[in-house]
Amino acid sequence: MTVPLLDLKADFDPIASEVRSAIEGVLDTQRFILGPEVEALEQEIAGYSRASYGIGVSSGSDALLVSLMALGIGPGDEVVTTPFTFFATVGAISRLGARPVFADIEEKTFNLAPGAIEDVITDKTKAIIPVHLYGRCADMPAIMKIADEHGIKVVEDAAQAIGAEINSTRAGSFGAFGCFSFFPSKNLGALGDGGMVVTNDRELADRVKVLRAHGSKPKYYHKLVGGNFRLDALHAAVLRVKLKHLDQWTLARQENANAYDRMFTEFGLLDKVTLPYRQSAGQGNRHIFNQYVIRVEKRDELKIYLKERGIGTEVYYPVPLHLQECFRDLGYKQGDFPVSETASKEVLALPIYPALTQSQQAEVVNAVRDFFLDS
Ligand SMILES: *Cc1c(COP(=O)(O)O)cnc(C)c1O
């Protein structure tokens, strides 16, 4: 039995006919960019995230970029974020000529440590970008408190966390902006690239809308320099179908996570494998498990071993951003963010997609046990 890291086809098959008819609907109208499907999705995602406004954009990366643009971030400004994230979080800061300033993460959650943020705030700090990594919310109550005390804006990178909660509040609805990605491997995936910005601030929403279409308002009159950050109607129509299934998929992911927890425990592997940290749901936490990430010391060997057994895994992310070549000019070095650096050597994401079966999961855990027996 092979167990892929992701099986988009298995997740898609049960909804194929619904998706096909949504696509037909767009073909019938021949309206391909923005329009009624995008507007409907914007309202639905805003509602789902419990934010007031949604603005459909071309990707999660562009959601981050246009949010920072709307806050007027540019040269001379500093933006605090985590070095343990996907490149796009930091790329957005750099592309605007602002300086990314890193703060280390919490060992248990892999998310920004509020205390570390406070240590690096200066009078140039204009924004903080917490990332809700793997589908678990960063400590938003603490981060918002720090931001408010210093008069700093927060842009949430919620690309991996649609529907996640902390303090019974949804990812994306805490800060000035929340940014979602509809990249196909995210929990709510389009047929290609897509994204969404949500906000509770009407003026900021209007600004993002204008920036999304080259800063044009009214048409062909430009007060701002924006870009082409528009979302396609085809993606919106398909996402609207998929959104109706999202809670059920999230539940399946959570059940898969529980099954892994149980199996790793029953197989006596807890001295070899660190399971994802569990926060009590009673405190208003909702982890949506975009990834189920274990920590192991011999991570690279285990990854190769599992591959030979037909099991797909991935490392998110092998090189923390402060050590990336393109950010060498920032002057960071090995040892600056030890928690992130150790995490990048130990994390391994296992298959967790909704259609994964218990026997596939048992195959994965069996193979992990065999690895430790053999080595
Ligand atoms: C996927 C992702 C992005 C970028 O989203 P795209 O839609 O691929 O541009 C940004 N940040 C994080 C944390 C992501 O996982």
GROMACS .gro file of C-alpha atoms and ligand atoms in nm:
model
  390
    1MET     CA    1   0.000   0.000   0.000
    2THR     CA    2   0.136   0.343  -0.087
    3VAL     CA    3   0.034   0.646   0.114
    4PRO     CA    4   0.082   0.978  -0.064
    5LEU     CA    5   0.137   1.298   0.131
    6LEU     CA    6  -0.166   1.443  -0.044
    7ASP     CA    7  -0.439   1.281  -0.250
    8LEU     CA    8  -0.631   1.563  -0.413
    9LYS     CA    9  -0.816   1.318  -0.636
   10ALA     CA   10  -0.953   1.116  -0.345
   11ASP     CA   11  -1.075   1.436  -0.179
   12PHE     CA   12  -1.220   1.566  -0.507
   13ASP     CA   13  -1.405   1.261  -0.641
   14PRO     CA   14  -1.708   1.284  -0.407
   15ILE     CA   15  -1.774   1.645  -0.513
   16ALA     CA   16  -1.670   1.618  -0.880
   17SER     CA   17  -2.016   1.664  -1.031
   18GLU     CA   18  -2.094   1.965  -0.810
   19VAL     CA   19  -1.766   2.128  -0.913
   20ARG     CA   20  -1.822   2.053  -1.280
   21SER     CA   21  -2.161   2.221  -1.278
   22ALA     CA   22  -2.015   2.528  -1.105
   23ILE     CA   23  -1.758   2.549  -1.383
   24GLU     CA   24  -2.033   2.514  -1.645
   25GLY     CA   25  -2.212   2.803  -1.478
   26VAL     CA   26  -1.911   3.030  -1.527
   27LEU     CA   27  -1.870   2.913  -1.888
   28ASP     CA   28  -2.234   3.004  -1.951
   29THR     CA   29  -2.180   3.361  -1.828
   30GLN     CA   30  -1.834   3.408  -1.987
   31ARG     CA   31  -1.744   3.640  -1.695
   32PHE     CA   32  -1.401   3.532  -1.594
   33ILE     CA   33  -1.250   3.801  -1.371
   34LEU     CA   34  -1.409   3.927  -1.047
   35GLY     CA   35  -1.788   3.961  -1.094
   36PRO     CA   36  -2.077   3.803  -0.902
   37GLU     CA   37  -1.909   3.469  -0.817
   38VAL     CA   38  -1.611   3.650  -0.664
   39GLU     CA   39  -1.837   3.891  -0.474
   40ALA     CA   40  -2.041   3.602  -0.335
   41LEU     CA   41  -1.725   3.418  -0.229
   42GLU     CA   42  -1.590   3.735  -0.064
   43GLN     CA   43  -1.900   3.757   0.151
   44GLU     CA   44  -1.893   3.388   0.232
   45ILE     CA   45  -1.525   3.382   0.333
   46ALA     CA   46  -1.567   3.700   0.538
   47GLY     CA   47  -1.865   3.536   0.711
   48TYR     CA   48  -1.677   3.209   0.764
   49SER     CA   49  -1.381   3.398   0.915
   50ARG     CA   50  -1.615   3.619   1.118
   51ALA     CA   51  -1.466   3.933   0.961
   52SER     CA   52  -1.664   4.216   0.801
   53TYR     CA   53  -1.515   4.234   0.450
   54GLY     CA   54  -1.345   3.999   0.206
   55ILE     CA   55  -1.144   4.094  -0.101
   56GLY     CA   56  -1.061   3.814  -0.345
   57VAL     CA   57  -0.704   3.824  -0.473
   58SER     CA   58  -0.472   3.629  -0.700
   59SER     CA   59  -0.286   3.426  -0.434
   60GLY     CA   60  -0.198   3.408  -0.067
   61SER     CA   61   0.135   3.575  -0.150
   62ASP     CA   62  -0.047   3.866  -0.314
   63ALA     CA   63  -0.290   3.885  -0.021
   64LEU     CA   64   0.011   3.954   0.205
   65LEU     CA   65   0.168   4.195  -0.043
   66VAL     CA   66  -0.146   4.400  -0.104
   67SER     CA   67  -0.223   4.414   0.270
   68LEU     CA   68   0.119   4.560   0.344
   69MET     CA   69   0.075   4.801   0.050
   70ALA     CA   70  -0.259   4.913   0.193
   71LEU     CA   71  -0.087   4.990   0.524
   72GLY     CA   72   0.164   5.204   0.334
   73ILE     CA   73   0.463   4.990   0.430
   74GLY     CA   74   0.783   5.063   0.243
   75PRO     CA   75   1.150   5.163   0.270
   76GLY     CA   76   1.259   5.258   0.621
   77ASP     CA   77   0.989   5.047   0.786
   78GLU     CA   78   1.043   4.729   0.985
   79VAL     CA   79   0.803   4.436   0.993
   80VAL     CA   80   0.840   4.170   1.262
   81THR     CA   81   0.772   3.808   1.168
   82THR     CA   82   0.882   3.448   1.217
   83PRO     CA   83   1.179   3.290   1.038
   84PHE     CA   84   0.994   2.955   1.047
   85THR     CA   85   0.739   3.001   0.770
   86PHE     CA   86   0.688   2.973   0.396
   87PHE     CA   87   0.897   3.220   0.197
   88ALA     CA   88   0.599   3.433   0.088
   89THR     CA   89   0.549   3.580   0.437
   90VAL     CA   90   0.891   3.742   0.430
   91GLY     CA   91   0.905   3.795   0.053
   92ALA     CA   92   0.609   4.037   0.076
   93ILE     CA   93   0.799   4.255   0.326
   94SER     CA   94   1.116   4.257   0.119
   95ARG     CA   95   0.944   4.329  -0.211
   96LEU     CA   96   0.812   4.655  -0.067
   97GLY     CA   97   1.160   4.765   0.038
   98ALA     CA   98   1.081   4.726   0.408
   99ARG     CA   99   1.307   4.533   0.645
  100PRO     CA  100   1.201   4.192   0.776
  101VAL     CA  101   1.289   4.163   1.146
  102PHE     CA  102   1.274   3.811   1.284
  103ALA     CA  103   1.166   3.688   1.625
  104ASP     CA  104   1.196   3.326   1.735
  105ILE     CA  105   0.910   3.079   1.776
  106GLU     CA  106   0.763   2.880   2.065
  107GLU     CA  107   0.898   2.527   2.075
  108LYS     CA  108   0.559   2.361   2.125
  109THR     CA  109   0.345   2.545   1.871
  110PHE     CA  110   0.608   2.653   1.611
  111ASN     CA  111   0.439   2.996   1.614
  112LEU     CA  112   0.588   3.338   1.698
  113ALA     CA  113   0.674   3.377   2.068
  114PRO     CA  114   0.509   3.697   2.195
  115GLY     CA  115   0.802   3.773   2.428
  116ALA     CA  116   1.047   3.750   2.137
  117ILE     CA  117   0.838   3.999   1.938
  118GLU     CA  118   0.858   4.253   2.219
  119ASP     CA  119   1.237   4.222   2.224
  120VAL     CA  120   1.278   4.340   1.864
  121ILE     CA  121   1.022   4.621   1.841
  122THR     CA  122   1.178   4.959   1.758
  123ASP     CA  123   1.035   5.297   1.663
  124LYS     CA  124   1.057   5.182   1.299
  125THR     CA  125   0.832   4.878   1.352
  126LYS     CA  126   0.517   4.929   1.146
  127ALA     CA  127   0.363   4.584   1.146
  128ILE     CA  128   0.377   4.231   1.285
  129ILE     CA  129   0.297   3.929   1.067
  130PRO     CA  130   0.212   3.627   1.283
  131VAL     CA  131   0.178   3.302   1.086
  132HIS     CA  132  -0.073   3.039   1.198
  133LEU     CA  133   0.157   2.755   1.107
  134TYR     CA  134   0.021   2.411   1.011
  135GLY     CA  135  -0.336   2.526   1.092
  136ARG     CA  136  -0.287   2.632   1.455
  137CYS     CA  137  -0.344   2.992   1.559
  138ALA     CA  138  -0.054   3.194   1.692
  139ASP     CA  139  -0.105   3.344   2.039
  140MET     CA  140  -0.322   3.624   1.900
  141PRO     CA  141  -0.452   3.762   2.232
  142ALA     CA  142  -0.093   3.824   2.345
  143ILE     CA  143   0.023   3.949   2.004
  144MET     CA  144  -0.268   4.193   1.968
  145LYS     CA  145  -0.197   4.328   2.315
  146ILE     CA  146   0.167   4.399   2.225
  147ALA     CA  147   0.067   4.551   1.890
  148ASP     CA  148  -0.198   4.775   2.044
  149GLU     CA  149   0.037   4.895   2.317
  150HIS     CA  150   0.291   5.001   2.055
  151GLY     CA  151   0.044   5.127   1.794
  152ILE     CA  152   0.156   4.863   1.543
  153LYS     CA  153  -0.067   4.698   1.280
  154VAL     CA  154  -0.105   4.321   1.259
  155VAL     CA  155  -0.137   4.130   0.932
  156GLU     CA  156  -0.221   3.764   0.995
  157ASP     CA  157  -0.073   3.510   0.757
  158ALA     CA  158  -0.365   3.267   0.778
  159ALA     CA  159  -0.273   3.085   0.455
  160GLN     CA  160  -0.268   2.751   0.640
  161ALA     CA  161  -0.542   2.828   0.889
  162ILE     CA  162  -0.884   2.899   0.741
  163GLY     CA  163  -1.137   2.836   1.019
  164ALA     CA  164  -0.875   2.791   1.293
  165GLU     CA  165  -0.959   2.951   1.629
  166ILE     CA  166  -0.798   3.073   1.946
  167ASN     CA  167  -1.008   3.220   2.227
  168SER     CA  168  -1.308   3.115   2.013
  169THR     CA  169  -1.205   3.380   1.759
  170ARG     CA  170  -1.125   3.291   1.400
  171ALA     CA  171  -0.790   3.323   1.226
  172GLY     CA  172  -0.781   3.636   1.013
  173SER     CA  173  -1.029   3.836   1.220
  174PHE     CA  174  -0.788   3.967   1.488
  175GLY     CA  175  -0.557   4.197   1.296
  176ALA     CA  176  -0.594   4.483   1.048
  177PHE     CA  177  -0.588   4.213   0.780
  178GLY     CA  178  -0.613   3.836   0.755
  179CYS     CA  179  -0.461   3.668   0.449
  180PHE     CA  180  -0.578   3.335   0.308
  181SER     CA  181  -0.439   3.116   0.031
  182PHE     CA  182  -0.639   2.889  -0.197
  183PHE     CA  183  -0.330   2.708  -0.328
  184PRO     CA  184  -0.452   2.354  -0.409
  185SER     CA  185  -0.283   2.191  -0.108
  186LYS     CA  186  -0.437   2.430   0.145
  187ASN     CA  187  -0.748   2.316   0.335
  188LEU     CA  188  -0.967   2.514   0.095
  189GLY     CA  189  -0.792   2.476  -0.240
  190ALA     CA  190  -0.879   2.622  -0.580
  191LEU     CA  191  -0.799   2.481  -0.925
  192GLY     CA  192  -0.487   2.695  -0.927
  193ASP     CA  193  -0.366   3.007  -0.748
  194GLY     CA  194  -0.605   3.225  -0.550
  195GLY     CA  195  -0.630   3.409  -0.221
  196MET     CA  196  -0.842   3.635  -0.001
  197VAL     CA  197  -0.785   3.931   0.227
  198VAL     CA  198  -1.031   3.984   0.512
  199THR     CA  199  -1.064   4.288   0.737
  200ASN     CA  200  -1.308   4.455   0.976
  201ASP     CA  201  -1.211   4.804   0.858
  202ARG     CA  202  -1.417   4.948   0.577
  203GLU     CA  203  -1.153   5.199   0.464
  204LEU     CA  204  -0.881   4.935   0.453
  205ALA     CA  205  -1.112   4.706   0.256
  206ASP     CA  206  -1.172   4.980   0.000
  207ARG     CA  207  -0.799   5.046  -0.028
  208VAL     CA  208  -0.722   4.679  -0.098
  209LYS     CA  209  -0.997   4.672  -0.360
  210VAL     CA  210  -0.846   4.969  -0.539
  211LEU     CA  211  -0.489   4.834  -0.514
  212ARG     CA  212  -0.607   4.497  -0.648
  213ALA     CA  213  -0.688   4.660  -0.984
  214HIS     CA  214  -0.381   4.879  -1.044
  215GLY     CA  215  -0.505   5.148  -0.805
  216SER     CA  216  -0.772   5.240  -1.056
  217LYS     CA  217  -1.075   5.430  -0.919
  218PRO     CA  218  -1.274   5.542  -1.107
  219LYS     CA  219  -1.166   5.330  -1.399
  220TYR     CA  220  -0.851   5.465  -1.569
  221TYR     CA  221  -0.789   5.724  -1.295
  222HIS     CA  222  -0.506   5.625  -1.060
  223LYS     CA  223  -0.443   5.779  -0.719
  224LEU     CA  224  -0.236   5.479  -0.609
  225VAL     CA  225   0.003   5.239  -0.780
  226GLY     CA  226  -0.143   4.893  -0.734
  227GLY     CA  227  -0.109   4.573  -0.931
  228ASN     CA  228  -0.309   4.301  -1.097
  229PHE     CA  229  -0.410   4.102  -0.789
  230ARG     CA  230  -0.756   3.991  -0.908
  231LEU     CA  231  -0.926   3.659  -0.840
  232ASP     CA  232  -1.081   3.463  -1.129
  233ALA     CA  233  -1.452   3.377  -1.134
  234LEU     CA  234  -1.378   3.010  -1.210
  235HIS     CA  235  -1.181   2.975  -0.891
  236ALA     CA  236  -1.448   3.158  -0.692
  237ALA     CA  237  -1.726   2.936  -0.825
  238VAL     CA  238  -1.531   2.619  -0.740
  239LEU     CA  239  -1.431   2.752  -0.397
  240ARG     CA  240  -1.794   2.829  -0.317
  241VAL     CA  241  -1.879   2.463  -0.375
  242LYS     CA  242  -1.584   2.345  -0.170
  243LEU     CA  243  -1.651   2.586   0.117
  244LYS     CA  244  -1.975   2.399   0.188
  245HIS     CA  245  -1.766   2.088   0.259
  246LEU     CA  246  -1.486   2.257   0.451
  247ASP     CA  247  -1.612   2.188   0.804
  248GLN     CA  248  -1.661   1.822   0.725
  249TRP     CA  249  -1.306   1.803   0.580
  250THR     CA  250  -1.168   1.981   0.885
  251LEU     CA  251  -1.339   1.728   1.107
  252ALA     CA  252  -1.187   1.443   0.903
  253ARG     CA  253  -0.840   1.600   0.942
  254GLN     CA  254  -0.893   1.635   1.318
  255GLU     CA  255  -1.007   1.271   1.342
  256ASN     CA  256  -0.700   1.163   1.146
  257ALA     CA  257  -0.482   1.361   1.386
  258ASN     CA  258  -0.649   1.190   1.682
  259ALA     CA  259  -0.596   0.850   1.519
  260TYR     CA  260  -0.222   0.920   1.470
  261ASP     CA  261  -0.193   1.035   1.833
  262ARG     CA  262  -0.358   0.711   1.946
  263MET     CA  263  -0.151   0.486   1.719
  264PHE     CA  264   0.186   0.644   1.805
  265THR     CA  265   0.095   0.603   2.172
  266GLU     CA  266  -0.020   0.241   2.136
  267PHE     CA  267   0.293   0.153   1.936
  268GLY     CA  268   0.508   0.284   2.223
  269LEU     CA  269   0.681   0.545   2.008
  270LEU     CA  270   0.647   0.848   2.231
  271ASP     CA  271   1.012   0.836   2.340
  272LYS     CA  272   1.120   0.858   1.973
  273VAL     CA  273   0.855   1.082   1.822
  274THR     CA  274   0.719   1.413   1.952
  275LEU     CA  275   0.355   1.448   1.850
  276PRO     CA  276   0.189   1.781   1.772
  277TYR     CA  277   0.125   1.973   2.094
  278ARG     CA  278  -0.242   1.956   2.196
  279GLN     CA  279  -0.418   2.258   2.341
  280SER     CA  280  -0.750   2.200   2.507
  281ALA     CA  281  -1.048   2.268   2.282
  282GLY     CA  282  -1.226   2.391   2.594
  283GLN     CA  283  -1.023   2.713   2.579
  284GLY     CA  284  -1.167   2.798   2.239
  285ASN     CA  285  -0.885   2.643   2.036
  286ARG     CA  286  -0.956   2.493   1.695
  287HIS     CA  287  -0.657   2.341   1.513
  288ILE     CA  288  -0.747   2.267   1.150
  289PHE     CA  289  -0.444   2.043   1.077
  290ASN     CA  290  -0.334   2.172   0.740
  291GLN     CA  291  -0.035   1.960   0.842
  292TYR     CA  292   0.025   1.693   1.107
  293VAL     CA  293   0.387   1.752   1.200
  294ILE     CA  294   0.595   1.525   1.418
  295ARG     CA  295   0.945   1.592   1.548
  296VAL     CA  296   1.218   1.328   1.529
  297GLU     CA  297   1.592   1.345   1.573
  298LYS     CA  298   1.691   1.136   1.270
  299ARG     CA  299   1.440   1.319   1.052
  300ASP     CA  300   1.623   1.297   0.717
  301GLU     CA  301   1.688   0.923   0.753
  302LEU     CA  302   1.327   0.861   0.851
  303LYS     CA  303   1.202   1.060   0.551
  304ILE     CA  304   1.412   0.847   0.313
  305TYR     CA  305   1.304   0.526   0.486
  306LEU     CA  306   0.936   0.619   0.457
  307LYS     CA  307   0.980   0.710   0.092
  308GLU     CA  308   1.122   0.363   0.025
  309ARG     CA  309   0.812   0.219   0.193
  310GLY     CA  310   0.587   0.423  -0.041
  311ILE     CA  311   0.494   0.687   0.216
  312GLY     CA  312   0.499   1.053   0.123
  313THR     CA  313   0.618   1.310   0.377
  314GLU     CA  314   0.750   1.665   0.357
  315VAL     CA  315   0.965   1.906   0.553
  316TYR     CA  316   0.800   2.243   0.615
  317TYR     CA  317   1.054   2.411   0.620
  318PRO     CA  318   1.415   2.290   0.593
  319VAL     CA  319   1.587   2.633   0.595
  320PRO     CA  320   1.467   2.908   0.829
  321LEU     CA  321   1.426   3.239   0.647
  322HIS     CA  322   1.704   3.424   0.833
  323LEU     CA  323   1.952   3.177   0.682
  324GLN     CA  324   1.827   3.205   0.322
  325GLU     CA  325   2.082   3.332   0.073
  326CYS     CA  326   1.858   3.610  -0.056
  327PHE     CA  327   1.833   3.758   0.295
  328ARG     CA  328   2.207   3.749   0.367
  329ASP     CA  329   2.220   4.129   0.361
  330LEU     CA  330   1.996   4.140   0.668
  331GLY     CA  331   2.300   4.026   0.867
  332TYR     CA  332   2.154   3.730   1.054
  333LYS     CA  333   2.362   3.421   1.127
  334GLN     CA  334   2.334   3.061   1.242
  335GLY     CA  335   2.241   3.054   1.611
  336ASP     CA  336   2.030   3.372   1.606
  337PHE     CA  337   1.699   3.181   1.630
  338PRO     CA  338   1.781   2.845   1.789
  339VAL     CA  339   1.422   2.725   1.832
  340SER     CA  340   1.349   2.776   1.462
  341GLU     CA  341   1.681   2.625   1.359
  342THR     CA  342   1.624   2.308   1.562
  343ALA     CA  343   1.267   2.280   1.435
  344SER     CA  344   1.387   2.299   1.075
  345LYS     CA  345   1.607   1.995   1.141
  346GLU     CA  346   1.342   1.787   1.320
  347VAL     CA  347   0.998   1.849   1.169
  348LEU     CA  348   0.829   1.601   0.938
  349ALA     CA  349   0.475   1.635   0.800
  350LEU     CA  350   0.283   1.308   0.761
  351PRO     CA  351  -0.018   1.249   0.531
  352ILE     CA  352  -0.330   1.401   0.695
  353TYR     CA  353  -0.567   1.478   0.405
  354PRO     CA  354  -0.941   1.419   0.467
  355ALA     CA  355  -0.978   1.102   0.256
  356LEU     CA  356  -0.685   0.927   0.430
  357THR     CA  357  -0.799   0.594   0.576
  358GLN     CA  358  -0.718   0.440   0.915
  359SER     CA  359  -0.542   0.149   0.747
  360GLN     CA  360  -0.321   0.394   0.556
  361GLN     CA  361  -0.245   0.566   0.884
  362ALA     CA  362  -0.158   0.233   1.045
  363GLU     CA  363   0.078   0.171   0.751
  364VAL     CA  364   0.252   0.502   0.825
  365VAL     CA  365   0.288   0.437   1.198
  366ASN     CA  366   0.402   0.077   1.135
  367ALA     CA  367   0.673   0.203   0.904
  368VAL     CA  368   0.789   0.458   1.162
  369ARG     CA  369   0.811   0.181   1.422
  370ASP     CA  370   1.007  -0.042   1.181
  371PHE     CA  371   1.248   0.245   1.116
  372PHE     CA  372   1.332   0.269   1.485
  373LEU     CA  373   1.354  -0.112   1.519
  374ASP     CA  374   1.594  -0.129   1.221
  375SER     CA  375   1.811   0.166   1.323
  376LIG     C1  376   0.080   2.892   0.107
  376LIG     C2  377   0.133   2.998   0.193
  376LIG     C3  378   0.150   3.130   0.149
  376LIG     C4  379   0.135   3.171   0.007
  376LIG     O1  380   0.017   3.141  -0.055
  376LIG     P1  381   0.012   3.122  -0.215
  376LIG     O2  382  -0.134   3.117  -0.243
  376LIG     O3  383   0.084   2.996  -0.247
  376LIG     O4  384   0.077   3.241  -0.275
  376LIG     C5  385   0.192   3.225   0.241
  376LIG     N1  386   0.218   3.193   0.368
  376LIG     C6  387   0.206   3.068   0.414
  376LIG     C7  388   0.236   3.039   0.557
  376LIG     C8  389   0.165   2.966   0.327
  376LIG     O5  390   0.155   2.841   0.375
   0.00000   0.00000   0.00000
